[in-house]
Coordinates of C-alpha atoms in Angstrom, one line a residue:
M1 CA -27.8 -13.5 -1.4
P2 CA -25.3 -10.7 -1.4
D3 CA -25.9 -7.9 -3.9
Y4 CA -22.5 -7.6 -5.5
E5 CA -23.6 -4.8 -7.9
A6 CA -24.9 -2.7 -5.0
W7 CA -21.6 -3.0 -3.2
M8 CA -19.6 -2.3 -6.4
K9 CA -21.6 0.9 -6.9
L10 CA -20.0 2.2 -3.7
F11 CA -16.5 1.4 -5.0
S12 CA -16.5 2.7 -8.5
I13 CA -15.8 6.4 -7.8
P14 CA -12.5 8.1 -7.0
R15 CA -12.0 8.3 -3.3
P16 CA -8.5 9.6 -2.5
N17 CA -7.3 10.0 1.0
G18 CA -8.4 13.1 2.8
S19 CA -11.2 13.8 0.3
A20 CA -14.9 14.4 0.8
A21 CA -15.4 11.4 -1.6
E22 CA -13.6 9.1 0.7
R23 CA -15.7 10.2 3.7
R24 CA -18.9 9.8 1.6
T25 CA -17.8 6.3 0.7
E26 CA -17.2 5.5 4.4
R27 CA -20.7 6.7 5.3
A28 CA -22.3 4.8 2.4
I29 CA -20.6 1.6 3.6
T30 CA -21.7 2.0 7.2
R31 CA -25.2 3.0 6.2
R32 CA -25.6 -0.2 4.1
L33 CA -24.1 -2.3 6.9
A34 CA -26.7 -0.8 9.3
A35 CA -29.5 -1.5 6.8
L36 CA -28.4 -5.1 6.6
G37 CA -28.2 -5.3 10.4
I38 CA -24.5 -6.1 10.4
P39 CA -22.6 -4.6 13.4
Y40 CA -19.4 -2.8 12.7
E41 CA -16.7 -0.9 14.6
I42 CA -14.9 2.3 13.5
H43 CA -11.2 2.5 14.3
T44 CA -9.9 6.1 14.2
F45 CA -6.3 7.0 13.5
R46 CA -4.2 10.1 12.6
S47 CA -3.8 10.2 8.8
Y48 CA -1.2 12.2 6.7
P49 CA -3.1 12.2 3.4
Y50 CA -0.7 14.4 1.5
I51 CA 2.5 12.4 2.2
W52 CA 3.3 11.8 -1.5
Q53 CA 2.7 15.4 -2.5
C54 CA 4.9 16.6 0.4
I55 CA 7.7 14.2 -0.5
G56 CA 7.5 15.2 -4.2
L57 CA 7.8 18.9 -3.3
W58 CA 10.6 18.1 -0.9
L59 CA 12.6 16.2 -3.5
I60 CA 12.3 18.9 -6.0
V61 CA 13.1 21.8 -3.7
S62 CA 15.9 20.2 -1.6
R63 CA 17.8 18.5 -4.5
T64 CA 17.5 21.6 -6.7
A65 CA 18.9 23.7 -3.8
L66 CA 21.7 21.2 -3.3
V67 CA 22.7 21.2 -6.9
M68 CA 22.6 25.0 -7.2
A69 CA 24.6 25.3 -4.0
V70 CA 27.4 23.2 -5.5
W71 CA 27.3 24.8 -8.9
L72 CA 27.4 28.3 -7.3
G73 CA 30.2 27.4 -5.0
W74 CA 28.5 27.8 -1.6
G75 CA 31.0 25.4 0.0
W76 CA 30.1 24.0 3.4
A77 CA 26.5 25.2 2.9
A78 CA 26.1 22.5 0.2
L79 CA 27.2 19.8 2.6
L80 CA 24.7 21.1 5.1
I81 CA 21.9 21.1 2.5
A82 CA 22.8 17.5 1.5
L83 CA 22.7 16.3 5.1
L84 CA 19.4 18.1 5.8
S85 CA 17.7 16.9 2.5
L86 CA 18.2 13.1 3.2
P87 CA 15.9 12.5 6.2
G88 CA 12.9 14.1 4.4
G89 CA 11.0 11.3 2.8
I90 CA 13.1 8.5 4.2
A91 CA 11.8 9.2 7.7
D92 CA 8.2 9.4 6.4
V93 CA 8.2 6.2 4.4
A94 CA 10.8 3.9 6.0
F95 CA 10.3 4.9 9.6
H96 CA 6.7 6.2 9.5
F97 CA 7.6 9.5 11.1
P98 CA 5.9 12.5 9.5
L99 CA 8.9 14.7 9.3
I100 CA 7.7 16.5 6.2
S101 CA 4.3 14.9 5.6
W102 CA 2.5 16.5 8.6
P103 CA 0.7 19.3 6.7
G104 CA -3.0 18.6 6.4
N105 CA -3.0 15.7 8.9
Q106 CA -6.5 14.7 9.9
P107 CA -8.5 11.8 11.5
A108 CA -9.3 8.8 9.2
H109 CA -11.2 5.7 9.8
N110 CA -10.9 1.9 9.3
I111 CA -14.1 -0.1 9.3
L112 CA -14.0 -3.4 11.2
L113 CA -16.5 -6.3 11.4
H114 CA -16.2 -9.1 13.9
F115 CA -17.7 -12.6 13.9
S116 CA -16.8 -15.1 16.6
P117 CA -17.9 -18.2 18.5
P118 CA -18.3 -17.8 22.3
R119 CA -14.7 -19.0 23.1
P120 CA -12.4 -18.3 20.1
E121 CA -9.0 -20.0 20.1
Q122 CA -7.5 -18.1 17.2
E123 CA -8.2 -15.1 14.9
I124 CA -8.2 -14.6 11.2
I125 CA -8.1 -11.2 9.6
L126 CA -9.4 -10.7 6.1
S127 CA -8.6 -7.2 4.8
A128 CA -8.8 -4.8 1.8
H129 CA -8.6 -1.0 1.4
Y130 CA -11.3 1.4 0.3
D131 CA -9.1 4.5 -0.6
T132 CA -7.8 5.2 -4.1
K133 CA -5.0 7.1 -5.7
T134 CA -4.3 8.6 -9.1
E135 CA -0.7 8.9 -10.3
W136 CA 1.1 10.7 -13.2
L137 CA 3.1 7.6 -14.3
D138 CA 2.0 4.0 -14.4
H139 CA 3.7 1.4 -12.2
R140 CA 6.3 0.4 -14.7
Q141 CA 7.4 4.0 -15.5
R142 CA 7.4 4.9 -11.8
M143 CA 9.5 1.9 -11.0
F144 CA 12.5 3.4 -12.9
F145 CA 12.7 6.2 -10.4
V146 CA 11.9 4.0 -7.4
K147 CA 14.7 1.6 -8.3
N148 CA 17.1 4.5 -8.6
L149 CA 16.4 5.9 -5.1
P150 CA 19.7 4.5 -3.8
L151 CA 21.5 6.2 -6.7
G152 CA 19.7 9.5 -5.8
I153 CA 20.8 9.2 -2.2
L154 CA 24.4 8.5 -3.2
L155 CA 24.4 11.4 -5.6
S156 CA 23.2 13.7 -2.9
V157 CA 26.0 12.6 -0.5
L158 CA 28.6 13.0 -3.2
L159 CA 27.5 16.4 -4.1
G160 CA 27.5 17.5 -0.5
I161 CA 31.1 16.2 -0.3
L162 CA 32.1 18.1 -3.4
G163 CA 30.6 21.3 -1.9
A164 CA 32.8 20.8 1.2
M165 CA 35.8 20.2 -1.0
Q166 CA 35.1 23.5 -2.7
A167 CA 35.4 25.3 0.6
T168 CA 38.7 23.6 1.6
L169 CA 40.7 23.6 -1.6
P170 CA 43.2 26.5 -2.1
D171 CA 42.8 28.8 -5.0
N172 CA 46.2 28.0 -6.4
Q173 CA 45.0 24.6 -7.7
P174 CA 42.8 25.5 -10.7
S175 CA 43.1 22.1 -12.3
L176 CA 41.6 20.4 -9.2
N177 CA 38.9 23.0 -8.9
E178 CA 38.0 22.4 -12.5
V179 CA 37.8 18.6 -11.9
I180 CA 35.4 19.3 -9.0
A181 CA 33.3 21.7 -11.1
W182 CA 32.9 19.2 -13.9
S183 CA 32.2 16.4 -11.4
S184 CA 29.4 18.5 -9.9
Y185 CA 27.8 18.9 -13.3
L186 CA 28.1 15.1 -14.0
L187 CA 26.5 14.3 -10.7
G188 CA 24.0 17.2 -10.5
I189 CA 22.3 16.6 -13.8
P190 CA 21.2 13.0 -13.1
L191 CA 20.2 14.0 -9.6
L192 CA 17.9 16.8 -10.9
F193 CA 16.4 14.3 -13.4
L194 CA 15.6 11.8 -10.7
A195 CA 14.3 14.3 -8.2
W196 CA 12.1 16.2 -10.6
G197 CA 10.9 13.0 -12.3
L198 CA 9.8 11.3 -9.1
G199 CA 8.7 14.6 -7.5
L200 CA 6.4 15.6 -10.4
H201 CA 5.0 12.1 -10.4
F202 CA 3.9 12.5 -6.8
I203 CA 2.6 16.0 -7.3
L204 CA 0.9 15.9 -10.7
G205 CA -1.4 12.9 -10.3
A206 CA -4.3 15.1 -9.6
L207 CA -4.1 16.5 -13.1
R208 CA -4.9 13.1 -14.7
K209 CA -8.3 11.7 -15.2
P210 CA -8.8 9.9 -11.9
S211 CA -8.9 6.2 -11.1
Q212 CA -12.3 4.9 -10.1
G213 CA -10.6 2.3 -7.9
A214 CA -13.0 -0.4 -9.0
V215 CA -10.2 -3.0 -9.1
D216 CA -7.8 -1.4 -6.7
D217 CA -9.3 -2.1 -4.3
G218 CA -13.1 -1.8 -4.7
A219 CA -13.7 -5.4 -5.8
A220 CA -11.9 -6.8 -2.8
C221 CA -14.0 -4.6 -0.5
A222 CA -17.2 -5.9 -2.2
I223 CA -16.0 -9.4 -1.8
L224 CA -15.2 -9.0 1.9
L225 CA -18.5 -7.2 2.7
S226 CA -20.4 -10.0 0.9
L227 CA -18.4 -12.4 3.0
A228 CA -19.5 -10.5 6.1
E229 CA -23.1 -11.0 5.0
H230 CA -22.5 -14.8 4.8
Y231 CA -21.1 -15.0 8.3
H232 CA -23.8 -12.7 9.7
H233 CA -26.4 -15.1 8.4
N234 CA -24.3 -18.2 9.4
P235 CA -22.8 -17.4 12.8
S236 CA -22.4 -21.1 13.7
A237 CA -20.0 -21.6 10.8
L238 CA -17.1 -20.6 13.0
Q239 CA -16.0 -23.2 15.5
R240 CA -12.7 -21.9 16.9
T241 CA -12.0 -18.7 15.0
R242 CA -12.7 -15.0 15.7
L243 CA -13.0 -13.6 12.2
T244 CA -12.3 -9.9 11.6
V245 CA -13.1 -8.3 8.3
A246 CA -11.1 -5.0 8.0
L247 CA -11.6 -2.3 5.4
F248 CA -8.7 0.0 5.7
S249 CA -8.2 3.6 4.7
G250 CA -4.7 5.0 4.0
E251 CA -3.3 2.0 2.1
E252 CA -2.4 4.3 -0.8
I253 CA -0.5 6.6 1.5
N254 CA 2.1 4.1 2.8
M255 CA -0.4 1.7 4.5
Q256 CA -1.1 4.2 7.2
G257 CA -4.5 2.7 8.2
S258 CA -3.5 -0.9 8.5
R259 CA -0.3 0.0 10.3
A260 CA -2.2 2.1 12.8
Y261 CA -4.7 -0.7 13.3
V262 CA -1.9 -3.3 13.9
Q263 CA -0.2 -1.0 16.4
S264 CA -3.4 -0.3 18.3
R265 CA -4.1 -4.0 18.9
N266 CA -2.9 -6.4 21.5
W267 CA -2.9 -10.0 20.2
P268 CA -4.1 -12.4 22.8
L269 CA -4.9 -15.1 20.2
P270 CA -2.8 -16.7 17.5
T271 CA -3.6 -14.6 14.4
A272 CA -3.2 -14.9 10.7
A273 CA -4.1 -12.4 8.0
L274 CA -5.1 -12.6 4.4
N275 CA -5.1 -9.3 2.5
Q276 CA -6.8 -8.9 -0.9
E277 CA -5.7 -6.6 -3.7
V278 CA -6.9 -6.0 -7.3
M279 CA -9.5 -8.8 -7.2
G280 CA -12.2 -9.6 -9.8
Q281 CA -10.1 -9.3 -12.9
N282 CA -10.3 -11.8 -15.8
G283 CA -6.9 -13.5 -15.4
A284 CA -5.3 -15.9 -13.0
Y285 CA -5.2 -15.6 -9.2
V286 CA -1.9 -14.5 -7.9
I287 CA -0.2 -14.6 -4.5
W288 CA 2.6 -12.2 -3.8
E289 CA 5.6 -13.9 -2.1
R290 CA 7.0 -10.7 -0.5
D291 CA 5.5 -7.5 0.8
G292 CA 6.7 -4.2 2.1
T293 CA 8.1 -0.9 1.0
V294 CA 11.0 0.0 -1.3
F295 CA 13.2 0.2 1.9
K296 CA 12.3 -3.2 3.3
L297 CA 10.5 -6.3 1.8
R298 CA 9.5 -9.2 4.0
P299 CA 8.6 -12.8 2.9
N300 CA 4.9 -13.6 3.3
S301 CA 4.0 -16.6 5.4
P302 CA 4.5 -19.9 3.6
A303 CA 1.7 -21.4 5.7
V304 CA -0.8 -18.7 4.7
I305 CA 0.3 -19.0 1.1
E306 CA -0.2 -22.8 1.2
A307 CA -3.6 -22.5 2.7
V308 CA -5.0 -19.8 0.3
S309 CA -3.4 -21.7 -2.6
S310 CA -5.3 -24.8 -1.6
A311 CA -8.5 -22.8 -1.3
V312 CA -8.1 -21.4 -4.8
R313 CA -7.4 -24.8 -6.2
Q314 CA -10.4 -26.4 -4.5
V315 CA -12.8 -23.7 -5.7
T316 CA -11.5 -23.0 -9.2
G317 CA -9.5 -26.1 -10.1
E318 CA -6.5 -23.8 -10.9
T319 CA -3.3 -23.1 -9.0
P320 CA -2.6 -19.5 -8.3
L321 CA 0.6 -17.9 -9.6
L322 CA 3.3 -17.0 -7.0
V323 CA 4.6 -13.6 -8.0
G324 CA 6.0 -10.5 -6.3
P325 CA 6.8 -8.3 -4.6
V326 CA 3.9 -6.1 -3.7
T327 CA 3.4 -3.1 -1.4
S328 CA 0.1 -3.7 0.4
D329 CA -1.7 -3.8 3.8
G330 CA -0.5 -7.3 4.2
G331 CA 3.0 -5.9 4.9
S332 CA 1.7 -4.2 8.0
F333 CA 0.8 -7.6 9.5
S334 CA 4.1 -9.2 8.5
S335 CA 6.1 -6.4 10.0
A336 CA 4.4 -7.1 13.3
G337 CA 5.2 -10.8 13.2
I338 CA 1.7 -11.8 12.2
P339 CA 1.7 -14.5 9.4
A340 CA 0.1 -12.9 6.4
A341 CA -0.2 -13.1 2.6
T342 CA -1.9 -11.1 -0.1
L343 CA -4.2 -12.6 -2.8
G344 CA -5.0 -10.9 -6.0
T345 CA -5.8 -11.4 -9.7
Y346 CA -4.1 -10.5 -13.0
D347 CA -5.7 -8.9 -16.1
L348 CA -5.3 -11.1 -19.2
N349 CA -4.1 -8.1 -21.2
L350 CA -2.6 -5.6 -18.7
R351 CA -1.4 -8.2 -16.1
D352 CA -0.3 -6.1 -13.2
R353 CA -0.7 -2.7 -14.9
G354 CA -3.4 -0.1 -15.4
F355 CA -3.9 0.9 -11.7
H356 CA -3.9 4.4 -10.2
C357 CA -5.3 5.8 -13.5
A358 CA -8.5 6.0 -15.6
S359 CA -8.1 2.4 -16.8
D360 CA -9.1 1.2 -13.4
H361 CA -12.9 1.4 -13.9
L362 CA -16.0 -0.7 -13.2
G363 CA -16.0 -2.3 -16.6
R364 CA -12.7 -4.0 -15.8
V365 CA -14.4 -6.0 -13.0
V366 CA -15.8 -9.4 -13.9
M367 CA -18.8 -9.6 -11.6
S368 CA -19.0 -13.4 -11.7
R369 CA -15.6 -13.6 -10.1
L370 CA -16.8 -11.8 -6.9
P371 CA -18.9 -14.7 -5.6
E372 CA -16.1 -17.1 -6.6
A373 CA -13.7 -15.1 -4.5
V374 CA -16.2 -15.2 -1.6
R375 CA -16.2 -19.0 -1.8
I376 CA -12.4 -19.0 -1.8
A377 CA -12.3 -16.9 1.3
I378 CA -14.9 -19.1 3.0
R379 CA -12.9 -22.2 2.2
F380 CA -9.7 -20.5 3.5
V381 CA -11.3 -19.7 6.8
E382 CA -12.9 -23.1 7.1
M383 CA -9.6 -25.0 6.6
L384 CA -7.9 -23.0 9.4
D385 CA -11.0 -23.0 11.6
T386 CA -11.4 -26.8 11.5
R387 CA -7.6 -27.4 11.7
E388 CA -7.6 -29.1 8.3
F389 CA -4.6 -26.9 7.9
A390 CA -2.4 -26.2 10.9
F391 CA -2.8 -22.6 12.1
P392 CA 0.2 -20.5 11.0
E393 CA 3.0 -19.8 13.5
P394 CA 4.1 -16.2 14.1
T395 CA 6.8 -15.0 11.8
S396 CA 10.0 -13.1 12.7
R397 CA 9.8 -9.3 12.5

């Protein structure tokens, strides 16, 4: 019988990326797996743990320099600053290129567990993440700035153009110069508000009382490790399926761990993935219909959604809510063409709020829901393993 409380003790402390606490948590997980006799594999990747702090600083410094360049009449230099400011952050988040997030890069580790019959015909990956994050604003407050990213990009471009116009207009047109000056103030003030608001959000999270990460995503980790105990003791339960249980680092820093894992693999077998987020709360089960970043969202696999919905109904008698979108490790699989979905829960009072802050603590986890979630995962795997549900087809990238 899995000891859910013992697992949850490992996942009720702050463990931000790149920290000693994250490394201690990793060692605690692997020590407990070794004590239980469950084999595991470590996947090492290059992590950029300070991506959000770097982007926050870049937003503040570059946009402030741009606005001041226009206000002070630097001319073509303002356009150059505008053009140089745009790739920073976009390259790191949208294209996963560490243009400005490279300081402090270091090795990080995913923990992988494999269970398989002798000749597997397909693979199922069940995943969660064991890193945490603490932010200055909550999700709803942060969303104001995230939704206005396109506006911030547009304002940056327009200010750069105004700077270039300053350098080309003759001095004998004071009325047009005055229009440009007033336009620079009307565009510069909201850009400073957006840049400083989002930038300080990224930088000042360390000043808040930290999140324990018990819900996001400790409960899911405890569920999957308990599931691993089940298959360790019942190896014959899998007929056709290689089952991989993956605990990822780096989810809170733009899904770096899961993306590195997906890119490191070849995929000789048909594969499907079910990611788990914010499990063990007291409300309804939810399945997110879309996954990805602010720059690109992809639909999750209808076949995986249908299978996990059926598993939830069979175990609990309730139909999960279809909601969305989400930014999670599931998106790393979808972006590689692997059919995937993400399962989670809502809080009856907070719904989808209260993460990345002190309200994410062990007391919020309903312990009785952890074995229930294990039964859901077992049923999900069983339905695909026995072909009760047709195995999902690859999706378009």
